[in-house]
PDB file of C-alpha atoms in Angstrom:
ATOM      1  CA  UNK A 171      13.314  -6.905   0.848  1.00 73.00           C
ATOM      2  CA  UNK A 172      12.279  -3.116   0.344  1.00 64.00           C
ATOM      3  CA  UNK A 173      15.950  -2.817  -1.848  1.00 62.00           C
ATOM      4  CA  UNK A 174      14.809  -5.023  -4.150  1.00 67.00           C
ATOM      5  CA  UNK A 175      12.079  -2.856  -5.393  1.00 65.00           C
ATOM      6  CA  UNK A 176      13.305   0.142  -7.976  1.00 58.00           C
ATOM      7  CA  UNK A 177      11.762   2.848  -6.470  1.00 67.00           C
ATOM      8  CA  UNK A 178      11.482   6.725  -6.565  1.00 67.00           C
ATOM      9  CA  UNK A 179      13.811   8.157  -3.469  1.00 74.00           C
ATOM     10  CA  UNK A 180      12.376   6.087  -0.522  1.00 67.00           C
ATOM     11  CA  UNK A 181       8.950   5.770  -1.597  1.00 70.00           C
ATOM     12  CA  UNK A 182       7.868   2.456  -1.100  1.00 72.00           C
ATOM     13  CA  UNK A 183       4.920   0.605   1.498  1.00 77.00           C
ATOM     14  CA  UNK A 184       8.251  -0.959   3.587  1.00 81.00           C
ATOM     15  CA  UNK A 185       7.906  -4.820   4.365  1.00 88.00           C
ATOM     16  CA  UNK A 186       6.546  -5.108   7.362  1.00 92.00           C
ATOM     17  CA  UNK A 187       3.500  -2.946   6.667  1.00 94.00           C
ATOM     18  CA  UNK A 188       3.123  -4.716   3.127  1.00 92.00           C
ATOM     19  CA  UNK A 189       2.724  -7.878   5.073  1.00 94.00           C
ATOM     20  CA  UNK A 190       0.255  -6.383   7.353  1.00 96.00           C
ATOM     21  CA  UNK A 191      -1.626  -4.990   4.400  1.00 97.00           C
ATOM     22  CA  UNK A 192      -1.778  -7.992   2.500  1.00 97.00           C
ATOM     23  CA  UNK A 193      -2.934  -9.615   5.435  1.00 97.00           C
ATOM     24  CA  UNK A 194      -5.611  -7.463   6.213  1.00 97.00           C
ATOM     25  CA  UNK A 195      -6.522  -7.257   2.471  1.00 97.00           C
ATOM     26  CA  UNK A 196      -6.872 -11.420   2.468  1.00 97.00           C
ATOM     27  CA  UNK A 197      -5.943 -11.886  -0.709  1.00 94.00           C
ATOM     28  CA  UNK A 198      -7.110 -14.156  -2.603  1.00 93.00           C
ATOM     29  CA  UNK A 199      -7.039 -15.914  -6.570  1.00 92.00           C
ATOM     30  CA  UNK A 200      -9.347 -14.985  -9.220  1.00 91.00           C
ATOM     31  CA  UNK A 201     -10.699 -11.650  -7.856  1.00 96.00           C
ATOM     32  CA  UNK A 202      -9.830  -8.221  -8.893  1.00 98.00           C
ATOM     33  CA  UNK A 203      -7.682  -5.479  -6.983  1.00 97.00           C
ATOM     34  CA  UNK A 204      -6.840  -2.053  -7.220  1.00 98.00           C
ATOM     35  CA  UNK A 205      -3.517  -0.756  -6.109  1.00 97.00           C
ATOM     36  CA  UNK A 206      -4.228   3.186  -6.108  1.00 97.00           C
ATOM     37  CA  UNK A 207      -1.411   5.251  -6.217  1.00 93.00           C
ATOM     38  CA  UNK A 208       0.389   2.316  -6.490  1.00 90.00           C
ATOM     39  CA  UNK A 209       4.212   4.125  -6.499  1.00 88.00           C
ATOM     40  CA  UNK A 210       6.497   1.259  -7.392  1.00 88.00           C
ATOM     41  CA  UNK A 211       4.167  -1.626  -7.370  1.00 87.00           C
ATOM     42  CA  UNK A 212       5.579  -3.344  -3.896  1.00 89.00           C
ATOM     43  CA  UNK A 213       1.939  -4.188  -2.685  1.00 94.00           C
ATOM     44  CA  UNK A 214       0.374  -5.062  -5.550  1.00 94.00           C
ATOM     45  CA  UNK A 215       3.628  -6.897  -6.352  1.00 92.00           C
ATOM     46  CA  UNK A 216       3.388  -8.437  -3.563  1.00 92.00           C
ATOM     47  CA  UNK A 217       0.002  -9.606  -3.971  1.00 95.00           C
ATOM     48  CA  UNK A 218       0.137 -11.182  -7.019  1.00 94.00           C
ATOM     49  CA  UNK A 219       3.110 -13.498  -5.867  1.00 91.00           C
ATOM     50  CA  UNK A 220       0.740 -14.782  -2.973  1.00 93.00           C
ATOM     51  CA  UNK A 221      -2.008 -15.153  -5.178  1.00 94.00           C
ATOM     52  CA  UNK A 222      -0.971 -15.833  -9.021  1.00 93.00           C
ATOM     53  CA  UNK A 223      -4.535 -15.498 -10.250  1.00 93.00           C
ATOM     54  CA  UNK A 224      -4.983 -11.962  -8.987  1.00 95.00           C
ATOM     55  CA  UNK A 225      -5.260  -9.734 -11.590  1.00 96.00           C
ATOM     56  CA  UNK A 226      -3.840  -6.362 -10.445  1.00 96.00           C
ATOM     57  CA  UNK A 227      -4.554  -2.973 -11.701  1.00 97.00           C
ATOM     58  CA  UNK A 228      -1.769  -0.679 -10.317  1.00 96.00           C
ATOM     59  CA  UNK A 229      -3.031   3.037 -10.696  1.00 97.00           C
ATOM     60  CA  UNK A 230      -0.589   5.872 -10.695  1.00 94.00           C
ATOM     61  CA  UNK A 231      -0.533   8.958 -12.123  1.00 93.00           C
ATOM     62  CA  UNK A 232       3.085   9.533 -12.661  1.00 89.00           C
ATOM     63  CA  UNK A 233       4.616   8.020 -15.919  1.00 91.00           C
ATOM     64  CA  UNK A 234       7.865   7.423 -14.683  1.00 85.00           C
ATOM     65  CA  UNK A 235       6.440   5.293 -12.093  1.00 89.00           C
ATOM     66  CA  UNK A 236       4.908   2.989 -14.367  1.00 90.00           C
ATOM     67  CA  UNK A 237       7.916   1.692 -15.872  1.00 88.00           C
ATOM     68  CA  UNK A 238       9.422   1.376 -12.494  1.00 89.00           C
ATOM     69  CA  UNK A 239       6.401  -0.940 -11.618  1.00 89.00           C
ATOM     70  CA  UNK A 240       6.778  -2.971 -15.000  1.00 90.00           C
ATOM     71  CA  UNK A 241      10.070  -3.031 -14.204  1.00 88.00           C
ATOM     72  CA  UNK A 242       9.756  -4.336 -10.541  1.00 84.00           C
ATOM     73  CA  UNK A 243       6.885  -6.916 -11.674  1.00 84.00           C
ATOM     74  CA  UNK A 244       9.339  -8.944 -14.446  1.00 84.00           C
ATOM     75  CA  UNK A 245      12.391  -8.979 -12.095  1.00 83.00           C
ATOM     76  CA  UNK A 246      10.307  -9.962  -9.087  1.00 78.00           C
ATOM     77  CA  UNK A 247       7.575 -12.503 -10.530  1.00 77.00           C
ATOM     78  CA  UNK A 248       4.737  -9.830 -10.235  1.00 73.00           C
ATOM     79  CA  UNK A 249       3.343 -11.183 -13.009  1.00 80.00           C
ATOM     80  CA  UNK A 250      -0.374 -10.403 -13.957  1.00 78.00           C
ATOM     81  CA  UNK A 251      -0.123  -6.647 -12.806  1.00 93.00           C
ATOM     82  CA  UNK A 252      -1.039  -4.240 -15.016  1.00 94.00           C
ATOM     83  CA  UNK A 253      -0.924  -0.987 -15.168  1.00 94.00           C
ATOM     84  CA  UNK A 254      -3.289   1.932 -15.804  1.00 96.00           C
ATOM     85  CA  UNK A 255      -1.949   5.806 -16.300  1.00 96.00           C
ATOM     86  CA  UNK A 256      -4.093   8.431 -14.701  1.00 96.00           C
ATOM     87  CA  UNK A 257      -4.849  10.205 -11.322  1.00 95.00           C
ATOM     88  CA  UNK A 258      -7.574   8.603  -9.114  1.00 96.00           C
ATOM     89  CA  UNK A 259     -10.896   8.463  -9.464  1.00 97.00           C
ATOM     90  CA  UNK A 260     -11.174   9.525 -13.061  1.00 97.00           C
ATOM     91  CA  UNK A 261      -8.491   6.597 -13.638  1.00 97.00           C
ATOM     92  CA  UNK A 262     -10.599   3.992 -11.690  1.00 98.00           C
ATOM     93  CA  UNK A 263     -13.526   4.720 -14.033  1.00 97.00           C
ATOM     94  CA  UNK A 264     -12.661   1.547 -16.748  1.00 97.00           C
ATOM     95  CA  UNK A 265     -11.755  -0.784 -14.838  1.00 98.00           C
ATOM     96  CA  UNK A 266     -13.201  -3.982 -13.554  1.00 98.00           C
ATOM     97  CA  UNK A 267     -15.369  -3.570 -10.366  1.00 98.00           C
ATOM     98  CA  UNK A 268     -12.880  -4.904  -7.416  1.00 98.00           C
ATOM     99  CA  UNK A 269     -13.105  -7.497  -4.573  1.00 98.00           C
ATOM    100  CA  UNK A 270      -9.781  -5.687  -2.747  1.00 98.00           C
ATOM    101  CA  UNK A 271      -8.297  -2.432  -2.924  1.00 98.00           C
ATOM    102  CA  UNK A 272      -5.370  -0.698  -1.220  1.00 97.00           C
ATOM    103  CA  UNK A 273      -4.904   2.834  -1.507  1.00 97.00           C
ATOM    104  CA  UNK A 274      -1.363   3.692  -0.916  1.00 94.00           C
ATOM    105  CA  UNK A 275      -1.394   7.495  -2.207  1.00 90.00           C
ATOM    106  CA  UNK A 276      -4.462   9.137  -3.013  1.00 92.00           C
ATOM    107  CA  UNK A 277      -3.079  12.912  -4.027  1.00 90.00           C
ATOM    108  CA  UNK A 278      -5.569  14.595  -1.852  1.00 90.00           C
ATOM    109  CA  UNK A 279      -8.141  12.905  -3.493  1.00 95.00           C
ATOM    110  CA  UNK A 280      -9.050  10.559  -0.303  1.00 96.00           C
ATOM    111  CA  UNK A 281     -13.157  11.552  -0.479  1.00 95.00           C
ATOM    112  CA  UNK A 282     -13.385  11.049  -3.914  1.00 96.00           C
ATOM    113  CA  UNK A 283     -11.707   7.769  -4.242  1.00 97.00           C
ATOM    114  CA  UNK A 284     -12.949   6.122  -1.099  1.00 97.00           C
ATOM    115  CA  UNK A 285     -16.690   7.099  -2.561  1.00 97.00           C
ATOM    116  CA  UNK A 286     -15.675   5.978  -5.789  1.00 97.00           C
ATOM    117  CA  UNK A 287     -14.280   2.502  -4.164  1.00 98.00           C
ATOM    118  CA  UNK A 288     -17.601   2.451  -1.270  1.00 97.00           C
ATOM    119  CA  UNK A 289     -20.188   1.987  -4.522  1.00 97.00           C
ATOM    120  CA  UNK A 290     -18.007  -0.450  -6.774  1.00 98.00           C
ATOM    121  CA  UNK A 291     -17.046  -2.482  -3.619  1.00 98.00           C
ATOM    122  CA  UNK A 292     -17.741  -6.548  -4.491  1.00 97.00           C
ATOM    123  CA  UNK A 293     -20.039  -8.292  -2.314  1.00 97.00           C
ATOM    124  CA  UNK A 294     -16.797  -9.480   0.352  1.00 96.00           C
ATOM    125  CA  UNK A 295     -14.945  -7.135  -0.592  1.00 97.00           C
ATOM    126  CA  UNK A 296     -11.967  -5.059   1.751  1.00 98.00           C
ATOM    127  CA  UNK A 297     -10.068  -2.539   1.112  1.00 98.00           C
ATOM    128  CA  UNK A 298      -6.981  -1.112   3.052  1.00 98.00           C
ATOM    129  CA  UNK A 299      -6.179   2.654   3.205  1.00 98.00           C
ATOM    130  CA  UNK A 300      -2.369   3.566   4.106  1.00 96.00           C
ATOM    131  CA  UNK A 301      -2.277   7.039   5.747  1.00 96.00           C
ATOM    132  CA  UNK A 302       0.795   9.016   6.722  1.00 93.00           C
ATOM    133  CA  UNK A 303       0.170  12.102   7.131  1.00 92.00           C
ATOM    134  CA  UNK A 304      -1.943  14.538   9.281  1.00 92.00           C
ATOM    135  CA  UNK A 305      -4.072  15.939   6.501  1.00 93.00           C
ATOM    136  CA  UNK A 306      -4.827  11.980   4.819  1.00 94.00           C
ATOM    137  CA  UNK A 307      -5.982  11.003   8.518  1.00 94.00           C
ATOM    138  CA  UNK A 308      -8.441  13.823   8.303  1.00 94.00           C
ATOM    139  CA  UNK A 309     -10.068  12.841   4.968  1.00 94.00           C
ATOM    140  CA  UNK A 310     -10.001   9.166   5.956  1.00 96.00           C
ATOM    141  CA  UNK A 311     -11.904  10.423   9.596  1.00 96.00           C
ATOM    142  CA  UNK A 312     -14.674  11.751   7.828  1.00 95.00           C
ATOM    143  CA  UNK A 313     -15.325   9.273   5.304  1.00 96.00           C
ATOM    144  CA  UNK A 314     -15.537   6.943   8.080  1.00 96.00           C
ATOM    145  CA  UNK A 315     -18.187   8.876  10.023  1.00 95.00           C
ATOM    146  CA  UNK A 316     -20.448   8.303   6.795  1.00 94.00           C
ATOM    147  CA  UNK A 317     -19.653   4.810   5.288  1.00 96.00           C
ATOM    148  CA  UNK A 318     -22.017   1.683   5.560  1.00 93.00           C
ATOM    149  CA  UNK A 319     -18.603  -0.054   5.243  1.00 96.00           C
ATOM    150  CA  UNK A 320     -17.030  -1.671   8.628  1.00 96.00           C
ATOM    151  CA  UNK A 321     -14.418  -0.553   9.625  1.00 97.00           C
ATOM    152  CA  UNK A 322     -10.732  -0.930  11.733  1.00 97.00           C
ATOM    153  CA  UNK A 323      -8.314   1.212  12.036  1.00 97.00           C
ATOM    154  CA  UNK A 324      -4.672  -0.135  13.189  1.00 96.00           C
ATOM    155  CA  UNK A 325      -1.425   1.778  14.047  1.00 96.00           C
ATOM    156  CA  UNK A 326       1.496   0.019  12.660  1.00 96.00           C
ATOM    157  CA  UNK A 327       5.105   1.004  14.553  1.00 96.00           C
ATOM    158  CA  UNK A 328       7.933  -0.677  13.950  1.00 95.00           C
ATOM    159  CA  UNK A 329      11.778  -0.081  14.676  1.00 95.00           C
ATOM    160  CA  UNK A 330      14.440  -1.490  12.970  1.00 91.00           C
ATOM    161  CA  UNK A 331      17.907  -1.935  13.943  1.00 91.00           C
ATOM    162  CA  UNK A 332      21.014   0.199  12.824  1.00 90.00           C
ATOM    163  CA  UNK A 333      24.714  -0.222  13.587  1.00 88.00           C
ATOM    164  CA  UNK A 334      26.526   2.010  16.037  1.00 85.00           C
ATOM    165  CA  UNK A 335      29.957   2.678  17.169  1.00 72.00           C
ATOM    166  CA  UNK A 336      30.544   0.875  20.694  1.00 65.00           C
ATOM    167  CA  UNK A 337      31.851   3.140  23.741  1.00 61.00           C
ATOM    168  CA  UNK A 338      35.478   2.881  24.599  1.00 61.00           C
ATOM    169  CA  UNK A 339      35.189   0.848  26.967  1.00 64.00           C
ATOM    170  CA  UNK A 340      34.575  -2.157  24.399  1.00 59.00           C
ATOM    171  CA  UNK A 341      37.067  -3.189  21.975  1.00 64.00           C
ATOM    172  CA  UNK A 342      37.930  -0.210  19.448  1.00 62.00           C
ATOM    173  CA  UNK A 343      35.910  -0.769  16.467  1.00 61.00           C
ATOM    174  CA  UNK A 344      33.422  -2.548  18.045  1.00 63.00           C
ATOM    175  CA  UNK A 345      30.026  -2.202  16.432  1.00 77.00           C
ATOM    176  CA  UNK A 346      26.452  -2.202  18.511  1.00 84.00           C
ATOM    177  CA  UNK A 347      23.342  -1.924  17.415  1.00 89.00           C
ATOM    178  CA  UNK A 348      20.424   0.564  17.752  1.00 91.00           C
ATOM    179  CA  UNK A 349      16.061   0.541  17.213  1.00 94.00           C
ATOM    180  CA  UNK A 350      15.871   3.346  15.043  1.00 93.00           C
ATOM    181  CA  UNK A 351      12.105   4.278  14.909  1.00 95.00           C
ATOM    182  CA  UNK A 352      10.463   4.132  11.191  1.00 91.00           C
ATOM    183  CA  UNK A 353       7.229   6.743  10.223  1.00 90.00           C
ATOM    184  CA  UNK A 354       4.358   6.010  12.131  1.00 94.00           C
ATOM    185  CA  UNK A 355       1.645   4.131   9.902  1.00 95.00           C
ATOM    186  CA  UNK A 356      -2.191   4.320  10.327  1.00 96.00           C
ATOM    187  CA  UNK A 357      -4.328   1.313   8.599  1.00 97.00           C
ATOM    188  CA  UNK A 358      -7.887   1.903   7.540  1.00 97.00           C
ATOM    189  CA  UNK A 359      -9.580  -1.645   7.227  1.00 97.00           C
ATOM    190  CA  UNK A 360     -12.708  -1.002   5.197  1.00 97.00           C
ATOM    191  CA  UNK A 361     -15.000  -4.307   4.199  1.00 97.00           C
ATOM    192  CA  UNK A 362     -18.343  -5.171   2.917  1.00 91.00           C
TER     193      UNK A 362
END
């Protein structure tokens, strides 16, 4: 559940899209991902619980959020995530080349990453781009219209439910429930 995660206000890849991620990612033992802009560690997390032999490098560029994602990997069994200081791609420059990748937050560095991730890319390889907002779509549009990478984009909307006061009608303290809508999520599949 997202509430088990410590993370910064409500920053996190929610459930249902890190199962859709992970997923499309088809993770897998013994191979290498990068979780870039990794936040509080949920999908590399995640990950690593499906597949113990994973070895995760969770990339963020916030110190603060590190801890939080040590944190959330020895409470949670994330175990075999590790974690690498610095803002994307300069940060991505050490470490192993990597057979999956999921950019969660890119800091308006979406190009430069996704070039970055297009020439390091393991034969097999797929990588999964999380985009939010208008300006991330943009970037991740016109990378597409030059990679040799395939590509699939999916548009993940889900609504969960919320209680609500019943009419009067019903009996007084009644509770119903709502679909409250969550943010709209766009997928970029990318694989070699």
């Amino acid at each position: 559940e997202d509430e088990l995660f410590r993370k910064e206000k409500s920053l996190i890849t929610k459930k249902e899209a890190r199962a859709l991620i992970l997923a499309e990612l088809q993770i897998r033992e013994d191979v290498v991902m990068w979780d870039v802009g990794a936040g509080s560690g949920s999908v590399g997390i995640e990950a690593v619980r499906i597949a113990p032999g994973l070895r995760v490098y969770a990339v963020e560029r916030e110190k603060g959020r590190l801890k939080m994602i040590r944190e959330n990997s020895q409470r949670l069994g994330g175990f075999g995530v590790r974690t690498v200081l610095g803002e994307a791609p300069g940060a991505l420059q050490d470490l192993p080349d990597p057979d999956r990748v999921f950019v969660g937050g890119s800091g308006g560095s979406l190009a430069d990453i996704l070039e970055v991730v297009e020439k390091r890319l393991q034969p097999g390889g797929r990588v999964v781009v999380s985009v939010v907002t208008l300006e991330t779509l943009g970037r991740a549009l016109k990378f597409v219209e030059h990679t040799g990478l395939e590509h699939e984009w999916l548009l993940l909307q889900v609504s969960r439910t919320v209680p609500i006061e019943s009419s009067k009608k019903a009996t007084p303290g009644a509770l119903m429930s709502r679909f409250q809508p969550q943010t709209p999520l766009f997928l970029l599949s990318l694989w070699r």
